GROMACS .gro file of N, CA and C in nm:
model
  438
    1UNK      N    1   1.945  -0.907   2.490
    1UNK     CA    2   1.911  -0.831   2.316
    1UNK      C    3   1.795  -0.773   2.267
    2UNK      N    4   1.839  -0.736   2.135
    2UNK     CA    5   1.783  -0.604   2.097
    2UNK      C    6   1.732  -0.682   1.974
    3UNK      N    7   1.586  -0.642   2.063
    3UNK     CA    8   1.427  -0.678   1.993
    3UNK      C    9   1.344  -0.546   2.033
    4UNK      N   10   1.275  -0.516   1.863
    4UNK     CA   11   1.204  -0.452   1.888
    4UNK      C   12   1.108  -0.402   1.788
    5UNK      N   13   0.968  -0.426   1.886
    5UNK     CA   14   0.791  -0.423   1.811
    5UNK      C   15   0.726  -0.295   1.821
    6UNK      N   16   0.713  -0.326   1.667
    6UNK     CA   17   0.694  -0.208   1.696
    6UNK      C   18   0.555  -0.210   1.576
    7UNK      N   19   0.410  -0.173   1.650
    7UNK     CA   20   0.289  -0.154   1.518
    7UNK      C   21   0.263  -0.076   1.502
    8UNK      N   22   0.191   0.022   1.435
    8UNK     CA   23   0.176   0.194   1.378
    8UNK      C   24   0.142   0.163   1.143
    9UNK      N   25   0.117   0.387   1.202
    9UNK     CA   26   0.109   0.316   1.114
    9UNK      C   27   0.212   0.426   1.001
   10UNK      N   28   0.231   0.423   0.811
   10UNK     CA   29   0.327   0.421   0.820
   10UNK      C   30   0.346   0.527   0.752
   11UNK      N   31   0.438   0.631   0.844
   11UNK     CA   32   0.473   0.787   0.858
   11UNK      C   33   0.450   0.887   0.673
   12UNK      N   34   0.516   0.822   0.663
   12UNK     CA   35   0.569   0.914   0.491
   12UNK      C   36   0.518   0.775   0.326
   13UNK      N   37   0.551   0.824   0.285
   13UNK     CA   38   0.581   0.806   0.105
   13UNK      C   39   0.693   0.757   0.120
   14UNK      N   40   0.733   0.590   0.009
   14UNK     CA   41   0.800   0.479   0.008
   14UNK      C   42   0.873   0.540  -0.072
   15UNK      N   43   1.017   0.533  -0.159
   15UNK     CA   44   1.070   0.490  -0.235
   15UNK      C   45   1.160   0.414  -0.229
   16UNK      N   46   1.111   0.319  -0.314
   16UNK     CA   47   1.249   0.167  -0.295
   16UNK      C   48   1.341   0.211  -0.366
   17UNK      N   49   1.465   0.260  -0.313
   17UNK     CA   50   1.612   0.268  -0.392
   17UNK      C   51   1.697   0.093  -0.405
   18UNK      N   52   1.824   0.130  -0.486
   18UNK     CA   53   1.902  -0.006  -0.515
   18UNK      C   54   2.088   0.033  -0.468
   19UNK      N   55   2.077  -0.042  -0.383
   19UNK     CA   56   2.254  -0.058  -0.354
   19UNK      C   57   2.354  -0.056  -0.534
   20UNK      N   58   2.435  -0.004  -0.518
   20UNK     CA   59   2.518   0.019  -0.665
   20UNK      C   60   2.575  -0.126  -0.667
   21UNK      N   61   2.602  -0.283  -0.582
   21UNK     CA   62   2.538  -0.420  -0.562
   21UNK      C   63   2.391  -0.443  -0.613
   22UNK      N   64   2.318  -0.336  -0.579
   22UNK     CA   65   2.218  -0.415  -0.650
   22UNK      C   66   2.071  -0.454  -0.552
   23UNK      N   67   2.118  -0.439  -0.435
   23UNK     CA   68   2.023  -0.467  -0.321
   23UNK      C   69   1.943  -0.398  -0.290
   24UNK      N   70   1.809  -0.417  -0.264
   24UNK     CA   71   1.651  -0.395  -0.260
   24UNK      C   72   1.620  -0.271  -0.159
   25UNK      N   73   1.698  -0.168  -0.089
   25UNK     CA   74   1.644  -0.118  -0.018
   25UNK      C   75   1.504   0.001   0.015
   26UNK      N   76   1.431   0.000   0.180
   26UNK     CA   77   1.364   0.096   0.196
   26UNK      C   78   1.348   0.175   0.309
   27UNK      N   79   1.337   0.289   0.327
   27UNK     CA   80   1.325   0.363   0.430
   27UNK      C   81   1.181   0.450   0.488
   28UNK      N   82   1.091   0.410   0.601
   28UNK     CA   83   1.040   0.479   0.553
   28UNK      C   84   1.056   0.511   0.727
   29UNK      N   85   0.856   0.546   0.815
   29UNK     CA   86   0.849   0.586   0.983
   29UNK      C   87   0.783   0.540   0.950
   30UNK      N   88   0.802   0.477   1.069
   30UNK     CA   89   0.607   0.414   1.188
   30UNK      C   90   0.607   0.574   1.211
   31UNK      N   91   0.459   0.560   1.234
   31UNK     CA   92   0.403   0.661   1.347
   31UNK      C   93   0.337   0.554   1.498
   32UNK      N   94   0.425   0.591   1.566
   32UNK     CA   95   0.317   0.505   1.692
   32UNK      C   96   0.235   0.557   1.822
   33UNK      N   97   0.172   0.521   1.857
   33UNK     CA   98   0.128   0.684   1.988
   33UNK      C   99   0.174   0.626   2.079
   34UNK      N  100   0.209   0.687   2.193
   34UNK     CA  101   0.385   0.685   2.290
   34UNK      C  102   0.296   0.764   2.401
   35UNK      N  103   0.361   0.825   2.534
   35UNK     CA  104   0.322   0.834   2.668
   35UNK      C  105   0.167   0.947   2.580
   36UNK      N  106   0.108   0.977   2.741
   36UNK     CA  107   0.039   1.099   2.659
   36UNK      C  108  -0.060   1.079   2.513
   37UNK      N  109  -0.080   0.998   2.439
   37UNK     CA  110  -0.178   0.963   2.334
   37UNK      C  111  -0.007   0.981   2.238
   38UNK      N  112   0.058   1.101   2.274
   38UNK     CA  113   0.117   1.205   2.155
   38UNK      C  114   0.210   1.072   2.078
   39UNK      N  115   0.255   1.108   1.962
   39UNK     CA  116   0.307   1.056   1.851
   39UNK      C  117   0.468   1.044   1.854
   40UNK      N  118   0.527   0.859   1.852
   40UNK     CA  119   0.655   0.870   1.835
   40UNK      C  120   0.651   0.824   1.640
   41UNK      N  121   0.785   0.874   1.599
   41UNK     CA  122   0.797   0.855   1.493
   41UNK      C  123   0.962   0.810   1.432
   42UNK      N  124   0.901   0.642   1.451
   42UNK     CA  125   0.985   0.541   1.443
   42UNK      C  126   1.078   0.489   1.317
   43UNK      N  127   1.219   0.556   1.288
   43UNK     CA  128   1.267   0.543   1.135
   43UNK      C  129   1.336   0.361   1.089
   44UNK      N  130   1.272   0.368   1.093
   44UNK     CA  131   1.264   0.225   1.014
   44UNK      C  132   1.349   0.189   0.819
   45UNK      N  133   1.420   0.067   0.898
   45UNK     CA  134   1.457   0.066   0.678
   45UNK      C  135   1.429  -0.143   0.668
   46UNK      N  136   1.407  -0.125   0.501
   46UNK     CA  137   1.438  -0.295   0.509
   46UNK      C  138   1.501  -0.316   0.436
   47UNK      N  139   1.513  -0.443   0.371
   47UNK     CA  140   1.622  -0.418   0.217
   47UNK      C  141   1.601  -0.567   0.203
   48UNK      N  142   1.640  -0.605   0.097
   48UNK     CA  143   1.635  -0.717  -0.069
   48UNK      C  144   1.463  -0.743  -0.072
   49UNK      N  145   1.391  -0.867  -0.039
   49UNK     CA  146   1.280  -0.936  -0.041
   49UNK      C  147   1.210  -0.864   0.014
   50UNK      N  148   1.189  -0.833   0.152
   50UNK     CA  149   1.115  -0.767   0.281
   50UNK      C  150   1.113  -0.629   0.179
   51UNK      N  151   1.242  -0.540   0.146
   51UNK     CA  152   1.224  -0.383   0.040
   51UNK      C  153   1.098  -0.364  -0.027
   52UNK      N  154   1.105  -0.474  -0.124
   52UNK     CA  155   1.087  -0.500  -0.197
   52UNK      C  156   0.926  -0.505  -0.190
   53UNK      N  157   0.842  -0.604  -0.089
   53UNK     CA  158   0.720  -0.614  -0.033
   53UNK      C  159   0.671  -0.513   0.033
   54UNK      N  160   0.680  -0.452   0.122
   54UNK     CA  161   0.669  -0.267   0.228
   54UNK      C  162   0.639  -0.189   0.105
   55UNK      N  163   0.701  -0.167  -0.056
   55UNK     CA  164   0.761  -0.088  -0.157
   55UNK      C  165   0.573  -0.108  -0.169
   56UNK      N  166   0.615  -0.268  -0.210
   56UNK     CA  167   0.484  -0.271  -0.352
   56UNK      C  168   0.318  -0.281  -0.275
   57UNK      N  169   0.338  -0.294  -0.130
   57UNK     CA  170   0.171  -0.293   0.014
   57UNK      C  171   0.134  -0.260   0.095
   58UNK      N  172   0.279  -0.168   0.113
   58UNK     CA  173   0.230  -0.049   0.194
   58UNK      C  174   0.226   0.105   0.188
   59UNK      N  175   0.183   0.167   0.209
   59UNK     CA  176   0.162   0.309   0.167
   59UNK      C  177   0.151   0.342   0.261
   60UNK      N  178   0.097   0.541   0.313
   60UNK     CA  179   0.051   0.627   0.340
   60UNK      C  180  -0.023   0.611   0.402
   61UNK      N  181  -0.017   0.602   0.573
   61UNK     CA  182  -0.109   0.580   0.641
   61UNK      C  183  -0.176   0.350   0.706
   62UNK      N  184  -0.093   0.387   0.575
   62UNK     CA  185  -0.120   0.175   0.620
   62UNK      C  186  -0.077   0.143   0.713
   63UNK      N  187  -0.127   0.074   0.804
   63UNK     CA  188  -0.156  -0.016   0.955
   63UNK      C  189   0.010  -0.127   0.930
   64UNK      N  190   0.064  -0.117   0.954
   64UNK     CA  191   0.197  -0.252   0.967
   64UNK      C  192   0.267  -0.203   1.151
   65UNK      N  193   0.256  -0.364   1.141
   65UNK     CA  194   0.383  -0.474   1.231
   65UNK      C  195   0.467  -0.512   1.191
   66UNK      N  196   0.587  -0.483   1.240
   66UNK     CA  197   0.692  -0.507   1.267
   66UNK      C  198   0.815  -0.507   1.384
   67UNK      N  199   0.925  -0.690   1.339
   67UNK     CA  200   1.012  -0.659   1.434
   67UNK      C  201   1.116  -0.649   1.379
   68UNK      N  202   1.241  -0.667   1.439
   68UNK     CA  203   1.330  -0.642   1.462
   68UNK      C  204   1.466  -0.542   1.536
   69UNK      N  205   1.599  -0.527   1.433
   69UNK     CA  206   1.628  -0.475   1.562
   69UNK      C  207   1.719  -0.285   1.489
   70UNK      N  208   1.748  -0.289   1.662
   70UNK     CA  209   1.779  -0.108   1.695
   70UNK      C  210   1.904  -0.139   1.639
   71UNK      N  211   1.920   0.035   1.478
   71UNK     CA  212   2.067   0.076   1.534
   71UNK      C  213   2.122   0.149   1.545
   72UNK      N  214   2.211   0.208   1.573
   72UNK     CA  215   2.262   0.336   1.622
   72UNK      C  216   2.370   0.363   1.521
   73UNK      N  217   2.416   0.448   1.489
   73UNK     CA  218   2.482   0.478   1.369
   73UNK      C  219   2.515   0.664   1.380
   74UNK      N  220   2.628   0.680   1.350
   74UNK     CA  221   2.651   0.880   1.302
   74UNK      C  222   2.685   0.912   1.211
   75UNK      N  223   2.702   1.006   1.231
   75UNK     CA  224   2.743   1.098   1.116
   75UNK      C  225   2.754   1.264   1.179
   76UNK      N  226   2.840   1.297   1.003
   76UNK     CA  227   2.964   1.400   1.014
   76UNK      C  228   2.924   1.507   0.869
   77UNK      N  229   2.784   1.656   0.904
   77UNK     CA  230   2.760   1.653   0.842
   77UNK      C  231   2.718   1.871   0.947
   78UNK      N  232   2.861   1.961   0.789
   78UNK     CA  233   2.866   2.103   0.866
   78UNK      C  234   2.935   2.112   0.945
   79UNK      N  235   3.091   1.995   1.031
   79UNK     CA  236   3.144   2.017   1.094
   79UNK      C  237   2.973   1.956   1.217
   80UNK      N  238   2.928   1.886   1.267
   80UNK     CA  239   2.844   1.886   1.345
   80UNK      C  240   2.855   1.662   1.350
   81UNK      N  241   2.872   1.659   1.408
   81UNK     CA  242   2.820   1.547   1.422
   81UNK      C  243   2.654   1.507   1.437
   82UNK      N  244   2.576   1.454   1.377
   82UNK     CA  245   2.455   1.366   1.420
   82UNK      C  246   2.431   1.221   1.435
   83UNK      N  247   2.376   1.188   1.585
   83UNK     CA  248   2.356   1.005   1.534
   83UNK      C  249   2.268   1.086   1.462
   84UNK      N  250   2.165   0.880   1.422
   84UNK     CA  251   2.096   0.806   1.435
   84UNK      C  252   2.058   0.657   1.477
   85UNK      N  253   1.920   0.623   1.479
   85UNK     CA  254   1.914   0.517   1.509
   85UNK      C  255   1.832   0.455   1.444
   86UNK      N  256   1.782   0.328   1.354
   86UNK     CA  257   1.724   0.334   1.270
   86UNK      C  258   1.641   0.141   1.335
   87UNK      N  259   1.550   0.097   1.312
   87UNK     CA  260   1.466   0.040   1.335
   87UNK      C  261   1.511  -0.086   1.169
   88UNK      N  262   1.649  -0.178   1.215
   88UNK     CA  263   1.628  -0.255   1.039
   88UNK      C  264   1.577  -0.400   1.056
   89UNK      N  265   1.471  -0.352   0.949
   89UNK     CA  266   1.346  -0.439   0.986
   89UNK      C  267   1.379  -0.619   0.975
   90UNK      N  268   1.284  -0.787   1.060
   90UNK     CA  269   1.378  -0.873   1.047
   90UNK      C  270   1.221  -0.936   1.012
   91UNK      N  271   1.099  -0.906   1.135
   91UNK     CA  272   0.918  -0.926   1.012
   91UNK      C  273   0.801  -0.819   1.031
   92UNK      N  274   0.751  -0.820   0.884
   92UNK     CA  275   0.688  -0.734   0.918
   92UNK      C  276   0.505  -0.764   0.911
   93UNK      N  277   0.416  -0.714   0.937
   93UNK     CA  278   0.309  -0.776   1.024
   93UNK      C  279   0.202  -0.707   0.883
   94UNK      N  280   0.082  -0.800   0.751
   94UNK     CA  281  -0.023  -0.725   0.732
   94UNK      C  282  -0.095  -0.681   0.842
   95UNK      N  283  -0.148  -0.513   0.880
   95UNK     CA  284  -0.236  -0.535   0.935
   95UNK      C  285  -0.377  -0.514   0.899
   96UNK      N  286  -0.383  -0.383   0.812
   96UNK     CA  287  -0.461  -0.396   0.730
   96UNK      C  288  -0.584  -0.430   0.701
   97UNK      N  289  -0.730  -0.446   0.650
   97UNK     CA  290  -0.830  -0.548   0.556
   97UNK      C  291  -0.770  -0.509   0.424
   98UNK      N  292  -0.808  -0.583   0.350
   98UNK     CA  293  -0.834  -0.556   0.203
   98UNK      C  294  -0.866  -0.404   0.152
   99UNK      N  295  -0.979  -0.400   0.255
   99UNK     CA  296  -1.128  -0.315   0.139
   99UNK      C  297  -1.110  -0.181   0.264
  100UNK      N  298  -1.019  -0.204   0.375
  100UNK     CA  299  -0.904  -0.054   0.442
  100UNK      C  300  -0.845   0.065   0.360
  101UNK      N  301  -0.715  -0.126   0.209
  101UNK     CA  302  -0.659  -0.070   0.219
  101UNK      C  303  -0.625   0.001   0.086
  102UNK      N  304  -0.771  -0.047   0.030
  102UNK     CA  305  -0.877  -0.039  -0.103
  102UNK      C  306  -0.860   0.178  -0.003
  103UNK      N  307  -0.921   0.197   0.044
  103UNK     CA  308  -1.023   0.305   0.098
  103UNK      C  309  -0.892   0.411   0.148
  104UNK      N  310  -0.759   0.341   0.182
  104UNK     CA  311  -0.629   0.486   0.237
  104UNK      C  312  -0.653   0.490   0.089
  105UNK      N  313  -0.551   0.415   0.016
  105UNK     CA  314  -0.558   0.549  -0.088
  105UNK      C  315  -0.602   0.485  -0.202
  106UNK      N  316  -0.665   0.515  -0.289
  106UNK     CA  317  -0.679   0.435  -0.427
  106UNK      C  318  -0.607   0.324  -0.598
  107UNK      N  319  -0.452   0.457  -0.600
  107UNK     CA  320  -0.374   0.441  -0.639
  107UNK      C  321  -0.281   0.354  -0.664
  108UNK      N  322  -0.334   0.225  -0.716
  108UNK     CA  323  -0.263   0.130  -0.745
  108UNK      C  324  -0.271   0.030  -0.624
  109UNK      N  325  -0.333   0.065  -0.489
  109UNK     CA  326  -0.360  -0.034  -0.365
  109UNK      C  327  -0.485  -0.148  -0.478
  110UNK      N  328  -0.565  -0.098  -0.545
  110UNK     CA  329  -0.659  -0.223  -0.603
  110UNK      C  330  -0.544  -0.326  -0.684
  111UNK      N  331  -0.413  -0.290  -0.747
  111UNK     CA  332  -0.411  -0.424  -0.858
  111UNK      C  333  -0.283  -0.455  -0.767
  112UNK      N  334  -0.215  -0.359  -0.633
  112UNK     CA  335  -0.141  -0.445  -0.533
  112UNK      C  336  -0.235  -0.541  -0.476
  113UNK      N  337  -0.338  -0.522  -0.462
  113UNK     CA  338  -0.440  -0.665  -0.413
  113UNK      C  339  -0.468  -0.760  -0.434
  114UNK      N  340  -0.512  -0.736  -0.585
  114UNK     CA  341  -0.540  -0.821  -0.707
  114UNK      C  342  -0.375  -0.914  -0.703
  115UNK      N  343  -0.306  -0.815  -0.728
  115UNK     CA  344  -0.180  -0.937  -0.808
  115UNK      C  345  -0.155  -1.048  -0.630
  116UNK      N  346  -0.118  -1.016  -0.493
  116UNK     CA  347  -0.119  -1.102  -0.367
  116UNK      C  348  -0.226  -1.139  -0.402
  117UNK      N  349  -0.309  -1.170  -0.485
  117UNK     CA  350  -0.435  -1.201  -0.418
  117UNK      C  351  -0.437  -1.387  -0.581
  118UNK      N  352  -0.338  -1.260  -0.681
  118UNK     CA  353  -0.287  -1.364  -0.777
  118UNK      C  354  -0.238  -1.504  -0.742
  119UNK      N  355  -0.139  -1.423  -0.662
  119UNK     CA  356  -0.050  -1.496  -0.677
  119UNK      C  357   0.048  -1.567  -0.470
  120UNK      N  358  -0.160  -1.563  -0.452
  120UNK     CA  359  -0.175  -1.671  -0.352
  120UNK      C  360  -0.224  -1.808  -0.451
  121UNK      N  361  -0.274  -1.785  -0.556
  121UNK     CA  362  -0.362  -1.923  -0.631
  121UNK      C  363  -0.477  -1.851  -0.604
  122UNK      N  364  -0.554  -1.767  -0.691
  122UNK     CA  365  -0.635  -1.686  -0.696
  122UNK      C  366  -0.703  -1.677  -0.804
  123UNK      N  367  -0.729  -1.735  -0.920
  123UNK     CA  368  -0.697  -1.712  -1.061
  123UNK      C  369  -0.852  -1.527  -1.166
  124UNK      N  370  -0.928  -1.559  -1.039
  124UNK     CA  371  -0.963  -1.459  -1.045
  124UNK      C  372  -1.011  -1.297  -0.974
  125UNK      N  373  -0.950  -1.306  -0.879
  125UNK     CA  374  -0.947  -1.161  -0.785
  125UNK      C  375  -1.025  -1.163  -0.677
  126UNK      N  376  -1.172  -1.213  -0.717
  126UNK     CA  377  -1.265  -1.239  -0.641
  126UNK      C  378  -1.238  -1.254  -0.495
  127UNK      N  379  -1.240  -1.391  -0.492
  127UNK     CA  380  -1.238  -1.486  -0.414
  127UNK      C  381  -1.104  -1.426  -0.271
  128UNK      N  382  -1.177  -1.485  -0.181
  128UNK     CA  383  -1.118  -1.361  -0.007
  128UNK      C  384  -1.002  -1.542   0.044
  129UNK      N  385  -0.909  -1.506   0.029
  129UNK     CA  386  -0.834  -1.569   0.094
  129UNK      C  387  -0.863  -1.694   0.180
  130UNK      N  388  -0.950  -1.552   0.298
  130UNK     CA  389  -0.928  -1.572   0.418
  130UNK      C  390  -1.088  -1.582   0.513
  131UNK      N  391  -1.146  -1.648   0.400
  131UNK     CA  392  -1.316  -1.703   0.383
  131UNK      C  393  -1.322  -1.785   0.490
  132UNK      N  394  -1.238  -1.843   0.595
  132UNK     CA  395  -1.272  -1.972   0.609
  132UNK      C  396  -1.254  -1.874   0.694
  133UNK      N  397  -1.250  -1.811   0.774
  133UNK     CA  398  -1.300  -1.755   0.987
  133UNK      C  399  -1.264  -1.813   1.068
  134UNK      N  400  -1.102  -1.890   1.012
  134UNK     CA  401  -1.008  -1.890   1.099
  134UNK      C  402  -1.066  -2.045   1.100
  135UNK      N  403  -1.071  -2.103   0.951
  135UNK     CA  404  -1.021  -2.240   0.957
  135UNK      C  405  -0.947  -2.233   0.870
  136UNK      N  406  -0.852  -2.342   0.907
  136UNK     CA  407  -0.720  -2.391   0.781
  136UNK      C  408  -0.751  -2.375   0.693
  137UNK      N  409  -0.610  -2.322   0.596
  137UNK     CA  410  -0.609  -2.306   0.464
  137UNK      C  411  -0.499  -2.378   0.405
  138UNK      N  412  -0.452  -2.431   0.359
  138UNK     CA  413  -0.355  -2.471   0.255
  138UNK      C  414  -0.325  -2.403   0.179
  139UNK      N  415  -0.194  -2.278   0.166
  139UNK     CA  416  -0.113  -2.229   0.153
  139UNK      C  417  -0.017  -2.254   0.204
  140UNK      N  418   0.101  -2.298   0.058
  140UNK     CA  419   0.225  -2.274   0.088
  140UNK      C  420   0.317  -2.146   0.097
  141UNK      N  421   0.400  -2.185   0.127
  141UNK     CA  422   0.535  -2.098   0.092
  141UNK      C  423   0.492  -2.051  -0.039
  142UNK      N  424   0.548  -2.151  -0.107
  142UNK     CA  425   0.599  -2.093  -0.224
  142UNK      C  426   0.458  -2.016  -0.298
  143UNK      N  427   0.412  -1.998  -0.228
  143UNK     CA  428   0.296  -1.898  -0.340
  143UNK      C  429   0.219  -1.812  -0.184
  144UNK      N  430   0.259  -1.741  -0.182
  144UNK     CA  431   0.263  -1.612  -0.091
  144UNK      C  432   0.402  -1.474  -0.092
  145UNK      N  433   0.300  -1.370  -0.115
  145UNK     CA  434   0.393  -1.322  -0.179
  145UNK      C  435   0.450  -1.200  -0.213
  146UNK      N  436   0.566  -1.217  -0.061
  146UNK     CA  437   0.687  -1.211  -0.026
  146UNK      C  438   0.816  -1.290   0.041
   0.00000   0.00000   0.00000
């Protein structure tokens, strides 16, 4: 079974790109704690709707959880063969609270959080959709921003 699960912080700014056929793709690294508290930087890539969601709602320093598959590759450059390993993201988890996200990046985070709130049925952008403190919340899959 090829399953990778990571929890860490986004280590770089992301740029959403599109292939010639119009598929969205984003590449980024996640800094995860490793042996002796040293950081490991794991390269990840996400495609289509996941790529758009990650590019819109995460930024350098955001905490993120992802699961995916490890994919190996290789390429030749200047006569040398280079080997790569990337995690292709299948699922993602929002880890930061709204307040933590806003502290981490003031440019556009307020707008992104407000868009996310509006997309889940919040018309005024002020109410926390998770204010039920663990109680059941009525949200359909169509209301989610990803």
